[in-house]
mmCIF file of C-alpha atoms in Angstrom:
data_model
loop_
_atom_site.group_PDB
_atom_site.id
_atom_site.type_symbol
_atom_site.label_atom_id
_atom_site.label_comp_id
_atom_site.label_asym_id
_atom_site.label_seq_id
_atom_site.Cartn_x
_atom_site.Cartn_y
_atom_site.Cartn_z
ATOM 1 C CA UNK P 686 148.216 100.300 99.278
ATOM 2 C CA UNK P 687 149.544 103.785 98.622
ATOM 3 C CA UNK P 688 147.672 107.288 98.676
ATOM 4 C CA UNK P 689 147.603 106.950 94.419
ATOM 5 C CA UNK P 690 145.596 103.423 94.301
ATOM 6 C CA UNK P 691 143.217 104.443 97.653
ATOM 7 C CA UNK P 692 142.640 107.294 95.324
ATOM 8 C CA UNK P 693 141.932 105.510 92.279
ATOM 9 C CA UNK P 694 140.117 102.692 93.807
ATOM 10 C CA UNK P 695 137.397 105.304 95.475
ATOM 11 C CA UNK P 696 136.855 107.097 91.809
ATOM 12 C CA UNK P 697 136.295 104.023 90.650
ATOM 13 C CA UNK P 698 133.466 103.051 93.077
ATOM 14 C CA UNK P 699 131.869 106.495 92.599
ATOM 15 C CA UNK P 700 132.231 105.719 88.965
ATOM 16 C CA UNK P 701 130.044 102.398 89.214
ATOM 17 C CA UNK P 702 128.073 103.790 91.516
ATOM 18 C CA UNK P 703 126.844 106.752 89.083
ATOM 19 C CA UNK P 704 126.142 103.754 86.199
ATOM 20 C CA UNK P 705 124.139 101.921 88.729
ATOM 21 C CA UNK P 706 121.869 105.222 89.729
ATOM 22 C CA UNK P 707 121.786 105.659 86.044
ATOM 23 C CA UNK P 708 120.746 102.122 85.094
ATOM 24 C CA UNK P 709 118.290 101.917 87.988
ATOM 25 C CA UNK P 710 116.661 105.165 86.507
ATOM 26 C CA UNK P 711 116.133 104.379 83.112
ATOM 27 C CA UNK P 712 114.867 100.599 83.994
ATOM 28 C CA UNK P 713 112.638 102.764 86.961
ATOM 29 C CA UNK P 714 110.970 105.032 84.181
ATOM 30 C CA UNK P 715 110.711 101.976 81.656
ATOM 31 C CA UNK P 716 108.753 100.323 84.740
ATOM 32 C CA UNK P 717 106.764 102.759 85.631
ATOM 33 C CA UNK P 718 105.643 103.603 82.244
ATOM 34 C CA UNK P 719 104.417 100.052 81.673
ATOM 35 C CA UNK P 720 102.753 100.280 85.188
ATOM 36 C CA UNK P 721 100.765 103.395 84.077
ATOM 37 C CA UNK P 722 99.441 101.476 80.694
ATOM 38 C CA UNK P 723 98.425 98.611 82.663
ATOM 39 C CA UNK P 724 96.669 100.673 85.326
ATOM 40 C CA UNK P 725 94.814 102.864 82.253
ATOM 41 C CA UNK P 726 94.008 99.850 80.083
ATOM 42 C CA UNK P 727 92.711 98.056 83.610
ATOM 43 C CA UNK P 728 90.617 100.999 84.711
ATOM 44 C CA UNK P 729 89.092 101.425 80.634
ATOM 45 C CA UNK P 730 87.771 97.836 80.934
ATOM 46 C CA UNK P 731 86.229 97.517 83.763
ATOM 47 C CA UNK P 732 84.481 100.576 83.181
ATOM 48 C CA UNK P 733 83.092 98.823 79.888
ATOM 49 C CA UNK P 734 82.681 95.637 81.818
ATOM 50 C CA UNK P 735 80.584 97.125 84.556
ATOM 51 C CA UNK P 736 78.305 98.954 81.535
ATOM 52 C CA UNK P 737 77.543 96.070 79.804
ATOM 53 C CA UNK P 738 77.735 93.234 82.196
ATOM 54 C CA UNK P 739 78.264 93.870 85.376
ATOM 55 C CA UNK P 740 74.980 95.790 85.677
ATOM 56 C CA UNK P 741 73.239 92.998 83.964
ATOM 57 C CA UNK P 742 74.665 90.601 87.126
ATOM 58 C CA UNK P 743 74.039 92.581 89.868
ATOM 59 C CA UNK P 744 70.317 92.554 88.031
ATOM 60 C CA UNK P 745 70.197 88.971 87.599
ATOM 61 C CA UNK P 746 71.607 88.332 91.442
ATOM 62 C CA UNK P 747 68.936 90.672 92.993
ATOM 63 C CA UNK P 748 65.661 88.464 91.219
ATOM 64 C CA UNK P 749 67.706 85.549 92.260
ATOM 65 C CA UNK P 750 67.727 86.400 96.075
ATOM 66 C CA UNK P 751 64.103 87.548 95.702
ATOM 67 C CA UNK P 752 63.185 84.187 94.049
ATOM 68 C CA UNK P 753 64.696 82.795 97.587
ATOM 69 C CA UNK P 754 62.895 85.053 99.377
ATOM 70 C CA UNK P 755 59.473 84.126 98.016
ATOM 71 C CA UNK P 756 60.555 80.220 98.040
ATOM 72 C CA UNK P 757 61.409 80.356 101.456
ATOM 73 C CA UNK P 758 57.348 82.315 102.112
ATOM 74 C CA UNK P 759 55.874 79.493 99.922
ATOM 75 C CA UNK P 760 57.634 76.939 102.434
ATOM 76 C CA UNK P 761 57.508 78.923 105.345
ATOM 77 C CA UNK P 762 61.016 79.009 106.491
ATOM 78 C CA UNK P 763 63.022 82.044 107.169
ATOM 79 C CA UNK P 764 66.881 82.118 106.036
ATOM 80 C CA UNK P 765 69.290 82.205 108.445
ATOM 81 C CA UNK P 766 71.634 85.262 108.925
ATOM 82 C CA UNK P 767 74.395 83.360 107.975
ATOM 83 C CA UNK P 768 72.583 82.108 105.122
ATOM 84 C CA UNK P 769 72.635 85.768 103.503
ATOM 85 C CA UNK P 770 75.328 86.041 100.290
ATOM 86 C CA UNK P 771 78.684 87.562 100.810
ATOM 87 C CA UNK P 772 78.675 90.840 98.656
ATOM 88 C CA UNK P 773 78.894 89.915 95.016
ATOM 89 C CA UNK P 774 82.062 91.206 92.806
ATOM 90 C CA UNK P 775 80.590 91.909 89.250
ATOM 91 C CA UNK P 776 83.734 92.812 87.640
ATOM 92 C CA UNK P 777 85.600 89.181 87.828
ATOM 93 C CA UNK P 778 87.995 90.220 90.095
ATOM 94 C CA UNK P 779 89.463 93.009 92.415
ATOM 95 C CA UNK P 780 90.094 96.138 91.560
ATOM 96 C CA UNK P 781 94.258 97.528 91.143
ATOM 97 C CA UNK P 782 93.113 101.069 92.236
ATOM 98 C CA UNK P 783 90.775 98.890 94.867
ATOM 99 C CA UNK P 784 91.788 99.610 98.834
ATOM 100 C CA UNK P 785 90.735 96.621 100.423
ATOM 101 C CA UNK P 786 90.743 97.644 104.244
ATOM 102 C CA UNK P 787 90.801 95.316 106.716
ATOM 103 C CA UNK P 788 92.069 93.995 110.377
ATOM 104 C CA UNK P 789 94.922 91.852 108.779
ATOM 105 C CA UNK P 790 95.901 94.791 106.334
ATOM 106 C CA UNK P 791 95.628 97.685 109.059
ATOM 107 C CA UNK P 792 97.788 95.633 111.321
ATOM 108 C CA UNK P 793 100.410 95.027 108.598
ATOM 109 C CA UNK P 794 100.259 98.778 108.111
ATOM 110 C CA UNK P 795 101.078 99.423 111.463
ATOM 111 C CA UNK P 796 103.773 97.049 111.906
ATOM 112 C CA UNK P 797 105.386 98.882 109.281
ATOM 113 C CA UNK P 798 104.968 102.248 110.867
ATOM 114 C CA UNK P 799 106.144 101.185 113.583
ATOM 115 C CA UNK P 800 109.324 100.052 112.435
ATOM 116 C CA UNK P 801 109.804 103.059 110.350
ATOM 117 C CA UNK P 802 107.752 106.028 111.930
ATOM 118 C CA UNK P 803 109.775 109.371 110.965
ATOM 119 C CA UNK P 804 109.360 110.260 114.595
ATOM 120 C CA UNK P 805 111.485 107.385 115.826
ATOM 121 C CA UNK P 806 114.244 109.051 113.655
ATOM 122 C CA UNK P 807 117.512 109.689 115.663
ATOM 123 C CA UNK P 808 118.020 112.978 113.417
ATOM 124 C CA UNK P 809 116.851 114.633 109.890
ATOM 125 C CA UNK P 810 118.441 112.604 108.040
ATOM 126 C CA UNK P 811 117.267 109.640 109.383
ATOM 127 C CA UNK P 812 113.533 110.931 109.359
ATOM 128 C CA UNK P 813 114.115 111.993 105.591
ATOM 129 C CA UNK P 814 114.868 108.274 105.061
ATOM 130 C CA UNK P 815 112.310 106.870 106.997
ATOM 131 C CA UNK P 816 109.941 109.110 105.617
ATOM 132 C CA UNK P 817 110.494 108.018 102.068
ATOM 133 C CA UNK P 818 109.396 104.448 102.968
ATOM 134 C CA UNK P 819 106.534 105.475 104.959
ATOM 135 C CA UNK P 820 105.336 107.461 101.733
ATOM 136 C CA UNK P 821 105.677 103.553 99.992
ATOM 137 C CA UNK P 822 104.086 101.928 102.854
ATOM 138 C CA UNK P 823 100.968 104.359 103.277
ATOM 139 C CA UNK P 824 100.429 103.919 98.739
ATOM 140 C CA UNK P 825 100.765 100.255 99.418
ATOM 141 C CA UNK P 826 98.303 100.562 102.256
ATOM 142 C CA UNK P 827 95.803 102.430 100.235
ATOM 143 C CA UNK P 828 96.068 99.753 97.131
ATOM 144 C CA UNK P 829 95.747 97.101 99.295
ATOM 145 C CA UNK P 830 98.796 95.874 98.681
ATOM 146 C CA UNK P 831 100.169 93.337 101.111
ATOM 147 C CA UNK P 832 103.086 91.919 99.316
ATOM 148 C CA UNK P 833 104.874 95.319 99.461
ATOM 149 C CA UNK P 834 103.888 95.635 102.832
ATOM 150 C CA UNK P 835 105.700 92.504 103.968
ATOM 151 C CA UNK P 836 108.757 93.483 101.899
ATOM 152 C CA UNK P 837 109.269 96.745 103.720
ATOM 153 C CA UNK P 838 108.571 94.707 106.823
ATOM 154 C CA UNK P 839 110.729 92.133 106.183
ATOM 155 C CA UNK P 840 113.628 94.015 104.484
ATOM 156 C CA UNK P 841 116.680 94.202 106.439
ATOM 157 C CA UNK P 842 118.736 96.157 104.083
ATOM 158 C CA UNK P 843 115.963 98.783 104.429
ATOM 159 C CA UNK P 844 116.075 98.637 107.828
ATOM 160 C CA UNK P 845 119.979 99.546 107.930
ATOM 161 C CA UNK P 846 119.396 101.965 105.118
ATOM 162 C CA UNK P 847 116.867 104.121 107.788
ATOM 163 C CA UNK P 848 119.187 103.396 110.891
ATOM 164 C CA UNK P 849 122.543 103.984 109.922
ATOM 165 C CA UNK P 850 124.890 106.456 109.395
ATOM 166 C CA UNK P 851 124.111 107.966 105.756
ATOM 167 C CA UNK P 852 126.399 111.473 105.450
ATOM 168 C CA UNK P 853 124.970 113.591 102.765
ATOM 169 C CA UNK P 854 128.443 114.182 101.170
ATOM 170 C CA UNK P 855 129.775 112.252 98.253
ATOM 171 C CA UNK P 856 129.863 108.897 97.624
ATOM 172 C CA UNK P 857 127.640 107.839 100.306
ATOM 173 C CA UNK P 858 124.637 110.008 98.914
ATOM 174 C CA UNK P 859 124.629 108.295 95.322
ATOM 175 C CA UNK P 860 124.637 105.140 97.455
ATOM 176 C CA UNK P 861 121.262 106.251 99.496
ATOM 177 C CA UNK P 862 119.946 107.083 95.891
ATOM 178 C CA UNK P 863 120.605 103.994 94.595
ATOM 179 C CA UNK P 864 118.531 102.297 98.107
ATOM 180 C CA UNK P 865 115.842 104.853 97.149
ATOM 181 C CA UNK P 866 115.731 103.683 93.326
ATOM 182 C CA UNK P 867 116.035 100.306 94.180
ATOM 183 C CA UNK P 868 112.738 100.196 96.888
ATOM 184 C CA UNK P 869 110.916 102.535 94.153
ATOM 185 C CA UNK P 870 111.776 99.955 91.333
ATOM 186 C CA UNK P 871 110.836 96.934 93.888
ATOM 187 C CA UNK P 872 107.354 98.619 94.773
ATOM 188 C CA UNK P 873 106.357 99.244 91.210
ATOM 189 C CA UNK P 874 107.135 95.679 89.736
ATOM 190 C CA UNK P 875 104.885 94.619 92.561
ATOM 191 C CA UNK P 876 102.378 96.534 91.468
ATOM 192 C CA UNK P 877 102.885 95.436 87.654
ATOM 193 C CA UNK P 878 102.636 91.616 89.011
ATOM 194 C CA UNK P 879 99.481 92.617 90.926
ATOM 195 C CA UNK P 880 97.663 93.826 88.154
ATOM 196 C CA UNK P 881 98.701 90.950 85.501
ATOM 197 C CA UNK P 882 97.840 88.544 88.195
ATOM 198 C CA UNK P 883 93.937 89.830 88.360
ATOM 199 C CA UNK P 884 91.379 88.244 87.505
ATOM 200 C CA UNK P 885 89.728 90.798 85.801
ATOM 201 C CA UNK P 886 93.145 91.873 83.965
ATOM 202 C CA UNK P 887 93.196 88.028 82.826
ATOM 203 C CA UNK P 888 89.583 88.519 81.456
ATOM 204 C CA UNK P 889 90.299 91.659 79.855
ATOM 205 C CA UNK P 890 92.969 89.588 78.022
ATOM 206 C CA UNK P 891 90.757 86.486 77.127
ATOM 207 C CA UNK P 892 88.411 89.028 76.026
ATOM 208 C CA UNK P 893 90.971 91.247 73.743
ATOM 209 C CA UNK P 894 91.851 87.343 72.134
ATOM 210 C CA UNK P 895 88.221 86.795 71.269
ATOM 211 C CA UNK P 896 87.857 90.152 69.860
ATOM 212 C CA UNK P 897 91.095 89.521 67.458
ATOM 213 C CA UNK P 898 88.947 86.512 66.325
ATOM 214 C CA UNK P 899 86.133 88.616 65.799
ATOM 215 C CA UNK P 900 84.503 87.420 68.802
ATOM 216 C CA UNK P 901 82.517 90.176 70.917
ATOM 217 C CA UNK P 902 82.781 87.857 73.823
ATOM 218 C CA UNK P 903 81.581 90.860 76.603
ATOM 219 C CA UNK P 904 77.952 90.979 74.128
ATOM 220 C CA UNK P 905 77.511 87.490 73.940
ATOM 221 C CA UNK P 906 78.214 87.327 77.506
ATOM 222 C CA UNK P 907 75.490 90.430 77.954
ATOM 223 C CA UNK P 908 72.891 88.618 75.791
ATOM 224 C CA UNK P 909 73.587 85.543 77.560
ATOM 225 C CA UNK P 910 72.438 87.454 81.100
ATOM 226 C CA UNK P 911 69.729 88.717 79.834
ATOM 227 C CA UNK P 912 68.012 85.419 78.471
ATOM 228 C CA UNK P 913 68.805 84.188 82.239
ATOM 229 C CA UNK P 914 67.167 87.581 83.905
ATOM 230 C CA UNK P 915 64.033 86.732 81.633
ATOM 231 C CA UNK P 916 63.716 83.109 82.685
ATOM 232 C CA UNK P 917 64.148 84.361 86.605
ATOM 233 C CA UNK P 918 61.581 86.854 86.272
ATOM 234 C CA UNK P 919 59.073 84.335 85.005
ATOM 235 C CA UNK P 920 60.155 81.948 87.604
ATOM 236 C CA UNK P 921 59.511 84.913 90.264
ATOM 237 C CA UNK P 922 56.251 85.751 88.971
ATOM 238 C CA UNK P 923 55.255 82.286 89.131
ATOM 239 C CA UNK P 924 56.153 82.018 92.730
ATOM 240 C CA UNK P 925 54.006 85.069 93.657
#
């Protein structure tokens, strides 16, 4: 191949390569838009939900664990310690903007940092790299999210992206863009297919159907609770 097609091919490449940072930029603000909406429509209904319902639960599950209580003095038997309810969710689900920290998610944390620690960079370049997925890894850490955290884990493409050689000059650049776009773009659909797989997000859509049927499905629910708090009450005072 002479010096005129070597020359042409590599304009070429930096030619697709611009369309594909382009095309990952515009789908990456499209996504990210949509992720936003979600995350404000999420957070705007289970603030209503706690108002009107969850309240009324947590309520209605603190007369039911006294009714226990004073069954278990009537009958003279203590509960157990194991007997004692795991904390009650009132809002149908977890959270998005929840950080669920445990053993199993602090050690996937770590396993990440470890693998991608800006201090085990072999030069600034590296660490500039390395810090960019640590910045994904600590958001995904604080949202609880584990799926992202295995995918940085378990990403070998990432892993050669951090390691090797990536010289700042053109072409290569546009292609450690692209690797930048593309993790960005991965993290935030997982964070899209978080939310719409959530139980409370499903609610909040069961509930928006009922209220296009005229349905006020979060008041009847409300009204519903309280009828149940009244008969518990009774029951309590009965036991006393």
């Amino acid at each position: 191949m002479n010096s005129l097609s070597l020359h042409s091919s590599s304009v070429k490449e930096a030619v697709d390569l611009e369309s594909e940072v382009a095309r990952l930029e515009a789908a990456l603000a499209g996504r990210r838009a949509e992720l936003t909406a979600l995350q404000d429509g999420l957070r705007e209904f289970k603030t209503r939900y706690a108002q009107v319902v969850g309240s009324r639960l947590a309520e209605l599950a603190e007369v039911e664990k006294a009714i226990r209580e004073a069954e278990g003095r009537v009958l003279g038997v203590e509960r157990e310690p194991e007997e004692e309810e795991a904390e009650t969710d009132f809002y149908g689900g977890q959270d998005a903007s929840a950080a669920p920290v445990g053993k199993s998610l602090r050690r996937l944390f770590w396993s990440v940092a470890k693998m991608f620690h800006p201090d085990h960079a072999a030069d600034e370049g590296e660490a500039r790299r390395r810090h960019t997925v640590m910045a994904e890894a600590s958001r995904a850490y604080r949202e609880g999210d584990v799926e992202s955290l295995h995918t940085l884990l378990g990403d070998e493409g990432l892993q050669s992206f951090c390691t090797g050689a990536q010289p700042d000059e053109d072409p290569e650049d546009l292609g450690a863009r692209a690797l930048r776009l593309e993790l960005e773009l991965r993290t935030i659909e997982f964070g899209i297919k978080r939310i719409r797989l959530d139980a409370l997000y499903r609610l909040k859509l069961e509930i928006e159907a009922e209220a296009a049927r005229g349905r006020d499905a979060l008041t009847l629910s409300a009204e519903r609770i309280d009828r149940q708090i009244v008969k518990a009450r009774r029951r309590l005072e009965n036991l006393s």
